Amino acid sequence: MSYPGYPSQMGGYPPQPGAYPPQPGAYPPQAGGYPPQPGAYPPQPGAYPPQPGAYPPQAGGYPPQPGAYPPQAGGYPSQPGGYPAAPPPGSWGGGPAGGYPSIGMSQLSNPGYMPQPGGPMPPNQGPAMGYPSQPTPQMPGYPNAPSPNHSMPGYGMAPGPMPGYPSAPSASPSMPAYGGGAMPVAPVTKGLGGTITDFPGADPLKDVEVLRKAMKGFGTDEQAIINLLGSRSNKQRVPLLRAYKTSYGKDLVKDLHSELSGDFRKLVLATLKTPAEFDASELHSAIKGAGTDEACLIEILSSRSNAEIKEINRIYKQEYKKSLEDSISGDTSGHFRRLLISLAQGNRDERETVDASLAAQDAQALYAAGENKLGTDESKFNAILCARSKPHLRAVFHEYQRMCGRDIEKSISREMSGDLESGMLAVVKCIKNTPAYFAERLYKAMKGAGTKDTTLIRIMVSRSEVDLLDIRKEYVKNYGKSLYTAISGDTSGDYKKLLLKFCGGSD
């Protein structure tokens, strides 16, 4: 029941032991409520104003308790279950100060009975004005109220966002702000890593001396170049450009270009670029000219992190005086163009946690956008595949398979065609298992007549410090022979020697 002047609140003053029924000596009815007592109920701004008939006697009113309500200067003493001190403006009775930021709980004189958001009420007590025999209800949480207890998030439910509020801000930045409670996905086992590591004690000035000697005079000592470049990490190779110019006043790239030729030259020059410079130049080569190497665009954009993509964008603009997005737009079309532009934003969610209920929702949405409708809603595939985190998408693919008994790749192949199909498939494969995706790219680059050397060089150089050991493992598992053997059988000369140096060994 509500009193005049009180907002009706769930979880108001909990009844005290012995509260019901009224006991002899309860307050007798008095005209106009309690008589004023010295110091009691001082009128305060925004306090409960006396109203005609305020606090009328009610069946089950508050009985006197040992020492209850003695007339003392300053109002009620702090007692178990006593009334709270007069609320300040902004709490109950004090008028909203900016929309009730505090629900007044922090003013309770006895913290022992402070209802916690979402927690049960104290045992053996009914809800507000209820009866002790009633089952204890859960108090509804106040999703927007700041917490009275700073160690608890200001949500009525668990410390995660509330299920009914999909857009609730995340209580913990490591958890996705999706409804349903975040659930970390089984961690992806850490890979074996790359084949190239820092060479201990490498000195750029000594290294450029070796390179200069290899190119000076008649003929070139290719073996010396292979030994040196094949045993330095990228961050040890890149400074050689400046060290060479410092020592000899000449351009290392120009000297190597004039001394070497063919695929070996391409491979050597690729090793002297930073990863972002190399990716930007590969993207530029894939776009310019007569045909577009769509597979190269997808390979780079689907496998790099947000930070790497942003750096690629910066370098591309700096080197080619045109944004990567403009270049892609001018050279591709339709949904495939949209897919590439989405990936080129470098804006994928990179959180490691997975929300199981959202994964199920996304799987359902993909099913509804493809297998379950006439025609295909490509933009729904685009939105989910390009924006969601990789761990989340792995959970979505698993859920999709469970839901419709077909894996997502089969559905994409049935629903799409051309560049869009191969692009979407590459994104899915890369997310499911990046090393297996690259192993397949290498296998296809070398099988059949002729070798796609550009792809071979790009993957061997760009993955040599990332996951080439994992790629080798997937290669031998999926194709029955080692990557080392495949390269040996498909290439020759100095080119083969340097590739094998990057490969690092046979499996």
Short mmCIF file of C-alpha atoms in Angstrom, two decimals:
data_model
loop_
_atom_site.label_atom_id
_atom_site.label_comp_id
_atom_site.label_asym_id
_atom_site.label_seq_id
_atom_site.Cartn_x
_atom_site.Cartn_y
_atom_site.Cartn_z
CA MET A 1 0.00 0.00 0.00
CA SER A 2 1.30 3.47 -0.58
CA TYR A 3 1.30 6.47 1.68
CA PRO A 4 0.56 9.96 0.39
CA GLY A 5 3.84 11.58 -0.56
CA TYR A 6 5.70 8.27 -1.03
CA PRO A 7 6.38 6.94 -4.52
CA SER A 8 5.21 3.36 -4.62
CA GLN A 9 8.47 1.42 -4.42
CA MET A 10 9.07 -2.26 -4.49
CA GLY A 11 11.26 -3.18 -1.59
CA GLY A 12 10.24 -0.32 0.75
CA TYR A 13 10.77 -0.52 4.49
CA PRO A 14 11.01 -4.21 5.28
CA PRO A 15 8.76 -5.34 8.13
CA GLN A 16 10.52 -6.15 11.37
CA PRO A 17 10.17 -9.24 13.47
CA GLY A 18 7.04 -8.80 15.48
CA ALA A 19 5.61 -6.27 13.10
CA TYR A 20 2.27 -7.98 12.49
CA PRO A 21 -0.25 -7.82 14.12
CA PRO A 22 -0.49 -4.56 16.05
CA GLN A 23 0.54 -4.96 19.65
CA PRO A 24 -0.75 -3.29 22.75
CA GLY A 25 0.77 0.07 23.04
CA ALA A 26 0.90 0.75 19.30
CA TYR A 27 0.49 4.38 18.35
CA PRO A 28 -3.06 5.47 18.99
CA PRO A 29 -4.85 7.36 16.25
CA GLN A 30 -4.15 11.03 16.49
CA ALA A 31 -5.69 13.81 14.52
CA GLY A 32 -3.22 14.79 11.86
CA GLY A 33 -0.57 12.22 12.72
CA TYR A 34 2.21 12.22 15.33
CA PRO A 35 2.39 15.17 17.68
CA PRO A 36 5.51 17.26 17.28
CA GLN A 37 8.20 16.28 19.73
CA PRO A 38 11.26 18.24 20.67
CA GLY A 39 13.74 17.72 17.90
CA ALA A 40 11.75 14.96 16.21
CA TYR A 41 10.71 15.16 12.54
CA PRO A 42 12.45 18.49 11.93
CA PRO A 43 11.00 20.04 8.77
CA GLN A 44 13.69 19.78 6.10
CA PRO A 45 13.73 20.99 2.54
CA GLY A 46 12.22 18.30 0.41
CA ALA A 47 11.40 16.07 3.39
CA TYR A 48 8.06 14.33 3.80
CA PRO A 49 5.71 17.31 4.27
CA PRO A 50 3.02 16.85 6.93
CA GLN A 51 -0.20 16.12 5.15
CA PRO A 52 -3.71 15.88 6.49
CA GLY A 53 -4.06 12.41 7.79
CA ALA A 54 -0.37 11.61 7.35
CA TYR A 55 0.80 8.33 8.85
CA PRO A 56 -2.69 7.14 9.76
CA PRO A 57 -2.78 4.04 11.93
CA GLN A 58 -2.90 0.96 9.77
CA ALA A 59 -3.58 -2.62 10.55
CA GLY A 60 -0.14 -3.97 11.08
CA GLY A 61 1.46 -0.62 11.78
CA TYR A 62 4.92 -0.33 13.24
CA PRO A 63 4.74 -1.42 16.89
CA PRO A 64 6.94 0.20 19.47
CA GLN A 65 10.29 -1.48 19.77
CA PRO A 66 12.69 -1.35 22.65
CA GLY A 67 13.91 2.19 22.62
CA ALA A 68 12.02 3.06 19.46
CA TYR A 69 11.53 6.66 18.45
CA PRO A 70 12.60 8.34 21.70
CA PRO A 71 12.21 12.09 21.39
CA GLN A 72 15.83 13.06 21.00
CA ALA A 73 17.39 16.13 19.59
CA GLY A 74 18.10 15.44 15.96
CA GLY A 75 15.41 12.84 15.25
CA TYR A 76 15.70 9.06 15.17
CA PRO A 77 18.70 7.23 16.54
CA SER A 78 20.30 4.64 14.27
CA GLN A 79 18.29 1.47 14.89
CA PRO A 80 17.78 -1.83 13.18
CA GLY A 81 15.14 -1.07 10.64
CA GLY A 82 14.74 2.55 11.72
CA TYR A 83 13.49 5.16 9.31
CA PRO A 84 16.21 6.68 7.18
CA ALA A 85 17.36 10.18 7.91
CA ALA A 86 15.52 12.90 6.04
CA PRO A 87 16.32 12.41 2.38
CA PRO A 88 18.32 15.08 0.61
CA PRO A 89 16.96 16.60 -2.57
CA GLY A 90 17.26 14.05 -5.33
CA SER A 91 16.09 11.00 -3.34
CA TRP A 92 12.60 9.81 -2.35
CA GLY A 93 10.46 12.75 -1.36
CA GLY A 94 13.17 15.22 -2.18
CA GLY A 95 12.10 15.75 -5.78
CA PRO A 96 14.07 14.48 -8.76
CA ALA A 97 17.50 15.96 -9.12
CA GLY A 98 18.26 15.02 -12.69
CA GLY A 99 15.97 12.01 -12.83
CA TYR A 100 16.48 10.21 -9.50
CA PRO A 101 20.17 9.44 -9.82
CA SER A 102 20.12 7.90 -6.34
CA ILE A 103 17.26 5.77 -5.12
CA GLY A 104 18.00 6.81 -1.57
CA MET A 105 19.40 3.46 -0.46
CA SER A 106 22.67 4.97 0.63
CA GLN A 107 20.83 7.02 3.29
CA LEU A 108 19.57 3.98 5.22
CA SER A 109 20.62 4.17 8.84
CA ASN A 110 21.16 0.44 9.06
CA PRO A 111 23.29 -0.92 6.26
CA GLY A 112 22.46 -4.43 7.40
CA TYR A 113 19.08 -4.13 5.71
CA MET A 114 20.30 -2.41 2.59
CA PRO A 115 18.64 -4.24 -0.29
CA GLN A 116 21.31 -5.06 -2.83
CA PRO A 117 20.32 -4.58 -6.45
CA GLY A 118 18.88 -7.81 -7.67
CA GLY A 119 19.67 -9.71 -4.49
CA PRO A 120 17.08 -11.37 -2.26
CA MET A 121 15.60 -9.46 0.68
CA PRO A 122 16.71 -10.30 4.22
CA PRO A 123 15.55 -13.75 5.28
CA ASN A 124 12.26 -14.24 7.13
CA GLN A 125 10.85 -10.98 5.86
CA GLY A 126 8.16 -10.43 3.29
CA PRO A 127 8.27 -7.87 0.56
CA ALA A 128 7.13 -4.32 1.28
CA MET A 129 3.98 -4.54 3.40
CA GLY A 130 3.77 -8.26 2.75
CA TYR A 131 3.62 -11.03 5.31
CA PRO A 132 6.47 -13.09 6.71
CA SER A 133 4.88 -16.27 5.44
CA GLN A 134 5.15 -15.19 1.81
CA PRO A 135 7.98 -16.54 -0.34
CA THR A 136 10.87 -14.16 -0.57
CA PRO A 137 10.75 -12.48 -3.98
CA GLN A 138 13.76 -11.26 -5.91
CA MET A 139 13.88 -7.51 -6.05
CA PRO A 140 13.85 -6.24 -9.57
CA GLY A 141 17.09 -4.53 -10.41
CA TYR A 142 17.23 -0.90 -11.36
CA PRO A 143 19.31 -1.04 -14.52
CA ASN A 144 19.96 2.67 -14.69
CA ALA A 145 20.45 3.48 -11.03
CA PRO A 146 23.99 4.02 -9.84
CA SER A 147 24.96 1.37 -7.37
CA PRO A 148 24.66 2.23 -3.67
CA ASN A 149 27.61 -0.03 -3.10
CA HIS A 150 30.57 0.98 -5.25
CA SER A 151 32.01 -2.48 -5.42
CA MET A 152 28.93 -3.65 -7.31
CA PRO A 153 28.12 -2.58 -10.85
CA GLY A 154 24.94 -0.51 -11.06
CA TYR A 155 22.93 -3.26 -12.70
CA GLY A 156 20.17 -5.27 -11.19
CA MET A 157 21.42 -8.56 -12.59
CA ALA A 158 24.86 -10.14 -12.73
CA PRO A 159 27.86 -7.87 -13.30
CA GLY A 160 27.34 -8.30 -17.05
CA PRO A 161 24.87 -6.27 -19.07
CA MET A 162 21.18 -7.09 -18.59
CA PRO A 163 19.76 -9.60 -21.04
CA GLY A 164 16.87 -7.34 -21.97
CA TYR A 165 19.16 -4.46 -22.90
CA PRO A 166 21.28 -5.44 -25.89
CA SER A 167 22.76 -1.97 -26.15
CA ALA A 168 23.64 -1.65 -22.46
CA PRO A 169 27.18 -0.38 -22.06
CA SER A 170 29.56 -3.07 -20.99
CA ALA A 171 30.21 -3.18 -17.26
CA SER A 172 33.59 -4.64 -17.93
CA PRO A 173 35.45 -3.54 -21.05
CA SER A 174 36.69 -7.06 -21.67
CA MET A 175 33.16 -8.32 -22.07
CA PRO A 176 31.11 -7.73 -25.18
CA ALA A 177 28.22 -5.35 -24.61
CA TYR A 178 25.77 -7.90 -25.94
CA GLY A 179 22.94 -9.30 -23.89
CA GLY A 180 22.90 -12.73 -22.39
CA GLY A 181 26.09 -12.73 -20.35
CA ALA A 182 29.47 -13.06 -22.00
CA MET A 183 31.15 -16.39 -22.14
CA PRO A 184 34.81 -16.72 -23.09
CA VAL A 185 35.31 -19.07 -25.99
CA ALA A 186 37.76 -21.92 -25.56
CA PRO A 187 41.08 -20.18 -26.14
CA VAL A 188 42.59 -20.88 -29.52
CA THR A 189 45.78 -22.80 -28.86
CA LYS A 190 48.80 -20.63 -29.38
CA GLY A 191 50.53 -21.44 -32.64
CA LEU A 192 54.11 -22.44 -33.24
CA GLY A 193 55.01 -19.06 -34.74
CA GLY A 194 57.42 -18.12 -37.50
CA THR A 195 60.61 -19.60 -38.91
CA ILE A 196 62.64 -16.38 -38.86
CA THR A 197 63.72 -14.77 -35.60
CA ASP A 198 66.13 -11.99 -34.66
CA PHE A 199 69.75 -12.90 -35.37
CA PRO A 200 71.72 -12.41 -32.15
CA GLY A 201 74.15 -9.50 -32.31
CA ALA A 202 73.38 -8.46 -35.90
CA ASP A 203 75.14 -5.20 -36.81
CA PRO A 204 73.70 -3.28 -39.79
CA LEU A 205 77.05 -1.69 -40.69
CA LYS A 206 78.78 -5.08 -40.83
CA ASP A 207 75.82 -6.57 -42.73
CA VAL A 208 75.94 -3.91 -45.46
CA GLU A 209 79.67 -4.52 -45.82
CA VAL A 210 78.87 -8.17 -46.62
CA LEU A 211 76.25 -7.08 -49.18
CA ARG A 212 78.59 -4.53 -50.77
CA LYS A 213 81.34 -7.10 -51.10
CA ALA A 214 78.86 -9.60 -52.63
CA MET A 215 77.95 -7.14 -55.41
CA LYS A 216 81.31 -5.45 -56.00
CA GLY A 217 83.50 -6.33 -58.95
CA PHE A 218 82.69 -8.86 -61.59
CA GLY A 219 79.77 -11.19 -60.86
CA THR A 220 77.65 -11.39 -57.75
CA ASP A 221 78.06 -13.63 -54.74
CA GLU A 222 74.40 -14.67 -54.47
CA GLN A 223 75.12 -17.19 -51.72
CA ALA A 224 76.41 -14.44 -49.42
CA ILE A 225 73.20 -12.44 -50.04
CA ILE A 226 71.05 -15.54 -49.37
CA ASN A 227 72.91 -16.38 -46.15
CA LEU A 228 72.61 -12.85 -44.84
CA LEU A 229 69.01 -11.96 -45.77
CA GLY A 230 67.71 -15.43 -44.94
CA SER A 231 68.96 -15.20 -41.35
CA ARG A 232 67.83 -11.68 -40.34
CA SER A 233 64.40 -10.68 -39.09
CA ASN A 234 62.43 -7.95 -40.85
CA LYS A 235 63.40 -5.34 -38.30
CA GLN A 236 67.07 -6.24 -38.85
CA ARG A 237 66.78 -6.15 -42.67
CA VAL A 238 64.92 -2.85 -43.13
CA PRO A 239 67.64 -0.67 -41.47
CA LEU A 240 70.14 -2.04 -44.02
CA LEU A 241 68.77 0.43 -46.60
CA ARG A 242 69.84 3.44 -44.54
CA ALA A 243 73.07 1.83 -43.31
CA TYR A 244 74.08 1.07 -46.92
CA LYS A 245 73.44 4.64 -48.01
CA THR A 246 75.31 5.94 -44.94
CA SER A 247 78.34 3.76 -45.65
CA TYR A 248 78.51 3.91 -49.45
CA GLY A 249 76.33 6.82 -50.57
CA LYS A 250 74.46 4.42 -52.83
CA ASP A 251 70.94 2.99 -52.92
CA LEU A 252 70.85 -0.67 -51.85
CA VAL A 253 67.60 -1.37 -53.73
CA LYS A 254 69.02 0.04 -57.00
CA ASP A 255 72.27 -1.91 -56.61
CA LEU A 256 70.44 -5.18 -55.92
CA HIS A 257 68.06 -4.48 -58.80
CA SER A 258 70.92 -4.10 -61.25
CA GLU A 259 72.84 -7.14 -59.94
CA LEU A 260 70.01 -9.66 -59.65
CA SER A 261 67.16 -10.77 -61.91
CA GLY A 262 63.91 -12.70 -62.13
CA ASP A 263 62.02 -14.13 -59.18
CA PHE A 264 65.15 -14.14 -57.04
CA ARG A 265 65.36 -10.36 -57.41
CA LYS A 266 61.66 -9.99 -56.54
CA LEU A 267 62.12 -12.12 -53.44
CA VAL A 268 65.24 -10.24 -52.26
CA LEU A 269 63.59 -6.84 -52.70
CA ALA A 270 60.46 -8.05 -50.89
CA THR A 271 62.57 -8.87 -47.83
CA LEU A 272 63.74 -5.24 -47.53
CA LYS A 273 60.27 -3.71 -47.07
CA THR A 274 58.40 -3.37 -43.78
CA PRO A 275 55.32 -5.64 -43.59
CA ALA A 276 52.94 -2.70 -44.25
CA GLU A 277 55.05 -1.40 -47.17
CA PHE A 278 55.14 -4.87 -48.70
CA ASP A 279 51.36 -5.34 -48.28
CA ALA A 280 50.64 -1.88 -49.73
CA SER A 281 52.85 -2.58 -52.76
CA GLU A 282 51.22 -6.02 -53.27
CA LEU A 283 47.73 -4.48 -53.10
CA HIS A 284 48.78 -1.79 -55.57
CA SER A 285 50.19 -4.39 -57.98
CA ALA A 286 47.02 -6.49 -57.61
CA ILE A 287 44.82 -3.54 -58.62
CA LYS A 288 46.83 -1.79 -61.33
CA GLY A 289 47.25 -3.17 -64.82
CA ALA A 290 44.84 -5.07 -67.00
CA GLY A 291 43.40 -7.69 -64.64
CA THR A 292 42.86 -7.48 -60.90
CA ASP A 293 44.28 -10.16 -58.60
CA GLU A 294 41.14 -10.42 -56.46
CA ALA A 295 42.51 -13.32 -54.43
CA CYS A 296 45.50 -11.22 -53.36
CA LEU A 297 43.23 -8.39 -52.19
CA ILE A 298 41.11 -10.76 -50.12
CA GLU A 299 44.13 -12.66 -48.76
CA ILE A 300 45.77 -9.53 -47.37
CA LEU A 301 42.63 -7.75 -46.13
CA SER A 302 41.09 -10.78 -44.42
CA SER A 303 44.22 -11.93 -42.61
CA ARG A 304 45.67 -8.69 -41.19
CA SER A 305 44.76 -7.08 -37.87
CA ASN A 306 43.01 -3.70 -37.57
CA ALA A 307 46.27 -1.94 -36.70
CA GLU A 308 48.03 -3.54 -39.69
CA ILE A 309 45.22 -2.53 -42.07
CA LYS A 310 45.28 1.06 -40.81
CA GLU A 311 49.06 1.20 -41.38
CA ILE A 312 48.64 -0.29 -44.88
CA ASN A 313 46.05 2.42 -45.66
CA ARG A 314 48.43 5.14 -44.46
CA ILE A 315 51.38 3.88 -46.50
CA TYR A 316 49.25 3.23 -49.59
CA LYS A 317 48.04 6.83 -49.60
CA GLN A 318 51.57 8.13 -48.98
CA GLU A 319 53.15 6.02 -51.75
CA TYR A 320 50.47 6.09 -54.44
CA LYS A 321 48.77 9.45 -53.74
CA LYS A 322 45.36 7.78 -53.73
CA SER A 323 43.47 6.04 -50.95
CA LEU A 324 43.26 2.25 -50.95
CA GLU A 325 39.46 2.51 -50.81
CA ASP A 326 39.35 4.67 -53.96
CA SER A 327 41.63 2.23 -55.77
CA ILE A 328 39.41 -0.71 -54.78
CA SER A 329 36.24 1.18 -55.77
CA GLY A 330 37.63 2.01 -59.19
CA ASP A 331 38.66 -1.55 -59.92
CA THR A 332 35.91 -3.79 -58.52
CA SER A 333 32.12 -3.74 -58.46
CA GLY A 334 28.96 -4.98 -56.78
CA HIS A 335 28.90 -6.94 -53.54
CA PHE A 336 32.54 -7.97 -53.97
CA ARG A 337 33.54 -4.30 -53.92
CA ARG A 338 31.49 -3.84 -50.74
CA LEU A 339 33.18 -6.81 -49.12
CA LEU A 340 36.67 -5.41 -49.89
CA ILE A 341 35.78 -1.90 -48.72
CA SER A 342 34.33 -3.28 -45.47
CA LEU A 343 37.53 -5.26 -44.82
CA ALA A 344 39.73 -2.28 -45.76
CA GLN A 345 38.23 -0.22 -42.91
CA GLY A 346 40.29 -2.22 -40.38
CA ASN A 347 37.40 -1.93 -37.95
CA ARG A 348 36.67 -5.53 -36.97
CA ASP A 349 35.75 -6.19 -33.33
CA GLU A 350 38.92 -7.64 -31.77
CA ARG A 351 37.64 -8.76 -28.36
CA GLU A 352 38.50 -12.29 -27.31
CA THR A 353 35.27 -13.00 -25.42
CA VAL A 354 32.33 -14.68 -27.09
CA ASP A 355 28.67 -14.19 -26.28
CA ALA A 356 26.97 -17.53 -26.91
CA SER A 357 23.48 -16.06 -27.32
CA LEU A 358 24.67 -13.49 -29.86
CA ALA A 359 26.55 -16.21 -31.77
CA ALA A 360 23.29 -18.17 -32.03
CA GLN A 361 21.47 -15.01 -33.18
CA ASP A 362 24.09 -14.36 -35.88
CA ALA A 363 23.97 -17.98 -37.07
CA GLN A 364 20.18 -17.67 -37.31
CA ALA A 365 20.54 -14.37 -39.23
CA LEU A 366 22.98 -15.96 -41.73
CA TYR A 367 20.61 -18.88 -42.23
CA ALA A 368 17.68 -16.50 -42.76
CA ALA A 369 19.74 -14.42 -45.23
CA GLY A 370 20.81 -17.40 -47.35
CA GLU A 371 19.53 -20.96 -47.18
CA ASN A 372 16.15 -19.95 -45.78
CA LYS A 373 15.08 -17.40 -48.38
CA LEU A 374 14.64 -17.07 -52.09
CA GLY A 375 17.67 -15.15 -53.29
CA THR A 376 20.43 -14.14 -50.89
CA ASP A 377 20.81 -11.13 -48.63
CA GLU A 378 24.52 -10.58 -49.30
CA SER A 379 24.67 -7.48 -47.16
CA LYS A 380 23.77 -9.51 -44.04
CA PHE A 381 26.69 -11.89 -44.74
CA ASN A 382 28.90 -8.85 -45.31
CA ALA A 383 27.88 -7.17 -42.05
CA ILE A 384 28.46 -10.24 -39.89
CA LEU A 385 31.64 -11.54 -41.59
CA CYS A 386 33.40 -8.15 -41.67
CA ALA A 387 32.45 -6.66 -38.31
CA ARG A 388 32.38 -9.49 -35.77
CA SER A 389 35.47 -10.72 -33.94
CA LYS A 390 37.25 -13.85 -35.15
CA PRO A 391 36.58 -15.90 -31.97
CA HIS A 392 32.91 -14.86 -32.17
CA LEU A 393 32.67 -15.89 -35.83
CA ARG A 394 34.21 -19.28 -35.08
CA ALA A 395 31.37 -19.78 -32.57
CA VAL A 396 28.84 -18.58 -35.19
CA PHE A 397 30.13 -21.08 -37.78
CA HIS A 398 29.94 -23.89 -35.22
CA GLU A 399 26.38 -22.90 -34.30
CA TYR A 400 25.41 -22.61 -37.99
CA GLN A 401 26.64 -26.13 -38.69
CA ARG A 402 24.70 -27.43 -35.66
CA MET A 403 21.56 -25.56 -36.68
CA CYS A 404 21.26 -26.52 -40.33
CA GLY A 405 23.56 -29.53 -40.67
CA ARG A 406 25.69 -27.89 -43.35
CA ASP A 407 28.85 -25.92 -42.93
CA ILE A 408 28.89 -22.24 -43.82
CA GLU A 409 31.25 -22.71 -46.79
CA LYS A 410 28.79 -25.08 -48.50
CA SER A 411 25.99 -22.56 -48.00
CA ILE A 412 28.12 -19.73 -49.45
CA SER A 413 28.98 -21.88 -52.49
CA ARG A 414 25.29 -22.66 -53.04
CA GLU A 415 24.16 -19.05 -52.60
CA MET A 416 26.90 -17.02 -54.31
CA SER A 417 29.14 -17.12 -57.35
CA GLY A 418 32.16 -15.51 -58.96
CA ASP A 419 34.47 -13.15 -57.05
CA LEU A 420 31.94 -12.70 -54.26
CA GLU A 421 31.81 -16.44 -53.63
CA SER A 422 35.59 -16.85 -53.60
CA GLY A 423 35.96 -13.70 -51.49
CA MET A 424 33.44 -14.78 -48.84
CA LEU A 425 34.91 -18.30 -48.78
CA ALA A 426 38.40 -16.89 -48.26
CA VAL A 427 37.19 -14.73 -45.37
CA VAL A 428 35.50 -17.74 -43.73
CA LYS A 429 38.53 -20.03 -44.22
CA CYS A 430 40.91 -17.40 -42.93
CA ILE A 431 38.80 -16.90 -39.80
CA LYS A 432 38.27 -20.62 -39.18
CA ASN A 433 41.94 -21.56 -39.50
CA THR A 434 44.44 -19.00 -40.81
CA PRO A 435 47.45 -21.37 -41.23
CA ALA A 436 45.28 -23.90 -43.14
CA TYR A 437 44.06 -21.07 -45.38
CA PHE A 438 47.64 -20.06 -46.23
CA ALA A 439 48.68 -23.70 -46.70
CA GLU A 440 45.90 -24.02 -49.29
CA ARG A 441 47.01 -20.78 -50.99
CA LEU A 442 50.58 -22.13 -51.22
CA TYR A 443 49.39 -25.51 -52.50
CA LYS A 444 47.33 -23.85 -55.25
CA ALA A 445 50.23 -21.53 -56.14
CA MET A 446 52.48 -24.51 -56.85
CA LYS A 447 50.18 -27.20 -58.22
CA GLY A 448 49.73 -27.76 -61.95
CA ALA A 449 51.83 -26.27 -64.70
CA GLY A 450 53.64 -23.06 -63.77
CA THR A 451 53.99 -21.48 -60.35
CA LYS A 452 52.22 -18.38 -59.11
CA ASP A 453 55.47 -16.92 -57.84
CA THR A 454 53.96 -13.64 -56.68
CA THR A 455 51.71 -15.55 -54.24
CA LEU A 456 54.53 -17.85 -53.18
CA ILE A 457 56.89 -14.94 -52.47
CA ARG A 458 54.22 -12.91 -50.67
CA ILE A 459 53.19 -15.69 -48.30
CA MET A 460 56.72 -16.94 -47.58
CA VAL A 461 57.96 -13.45 -46.75
CA SER A 462 54.89 -12.07 -44.96
CA ARG A 463 54.21 -15.14 -42.80
CA SER A 464 57.85 -16.05 -42.05
CA GLU A 465 57.72 -14.29 -38.67
CA VAL A 466 54.03 -14.86 -37.94
CA ASP A 467 52.88 -18.47 -38.38
CA LEU A 468 54.97 -20.18 -41.04
CA LEU A 469 55.66 -23.14 -38.70
CA ASP A 470 51.89 -23.61 -38.30
CA ILE A 471 51.42 -23.31 -42.08
CA ARG A 472 54.04 -26.03 -42.60
CA LYS A 473 52.23 -28.28 -40.14
CA GLU A 474 48.87 -27.76 -41.92
CA TYR A 475 50.53 -28.28 -45.31
CA VAL A 476 51.96 -31.68 -44.51
CA LYS A 477 48.71 -32.71 -42.76
CA ASN A 478 46.46 -31.68 -45.67
CA TYR A 479 48.63 -32.45 -48.72
CA GLY A 480 50.72 -35.39 -47.59
CA LYS A 481 54.12 -33.81 -48.23
CA SER A 482 56.14 -31.10 -46.57
CA LEU A 483 56.13 -27.50 -47.79
CA TYR A 484 59.93 -27.78 -48.06
CA THR A 485 59.59 -30.70 -50.52
CA ALA A 486 56.90 -28.86 -52.51
CA ILE A 487 59.08 -25.73 -52.88
CA SER A 488 62.14 -27.82 -53.77
CA GLY A 489 60.24 -29.58 -56.54
CA ASP A 490 58.68 -26.43 -57.94
CA THR A 491 61.46 -23.82 -57.95
CA SER A 492 65.14 -23.70 -58.74
CA GLY A 493 68.44 -21.86 -58.36
CA ASP A 494 69.10 -19.01 -55.93
CA TYR A 495 65.36 -18.30 -55.77
CA LYS A 496 64.77 -21.81 -54.41
CA LYS A 497 67.66 -21.49 -51.93
CA LEU A 498 66.34 -18.27 -50.39
CA LEU A 499 62.74 -19.59 -50.28
CA LEU A 500 63.95 -22.72 -48.47
CA LYS A 501 65.90 -20.51 -46.03
CA PHE A 502 62.60 -18.80 -45.20
CA CYS A 503 60.80 -22.15 -45.04
CA GLY A 504 63.31 -23.18 -42.39
CA GLY A 505 63.31 -26.96 -42.74
CA SER A 506 61.40 -30.05 -43.81
CA ASP A 507 58.64 -31.72 -41.80
#
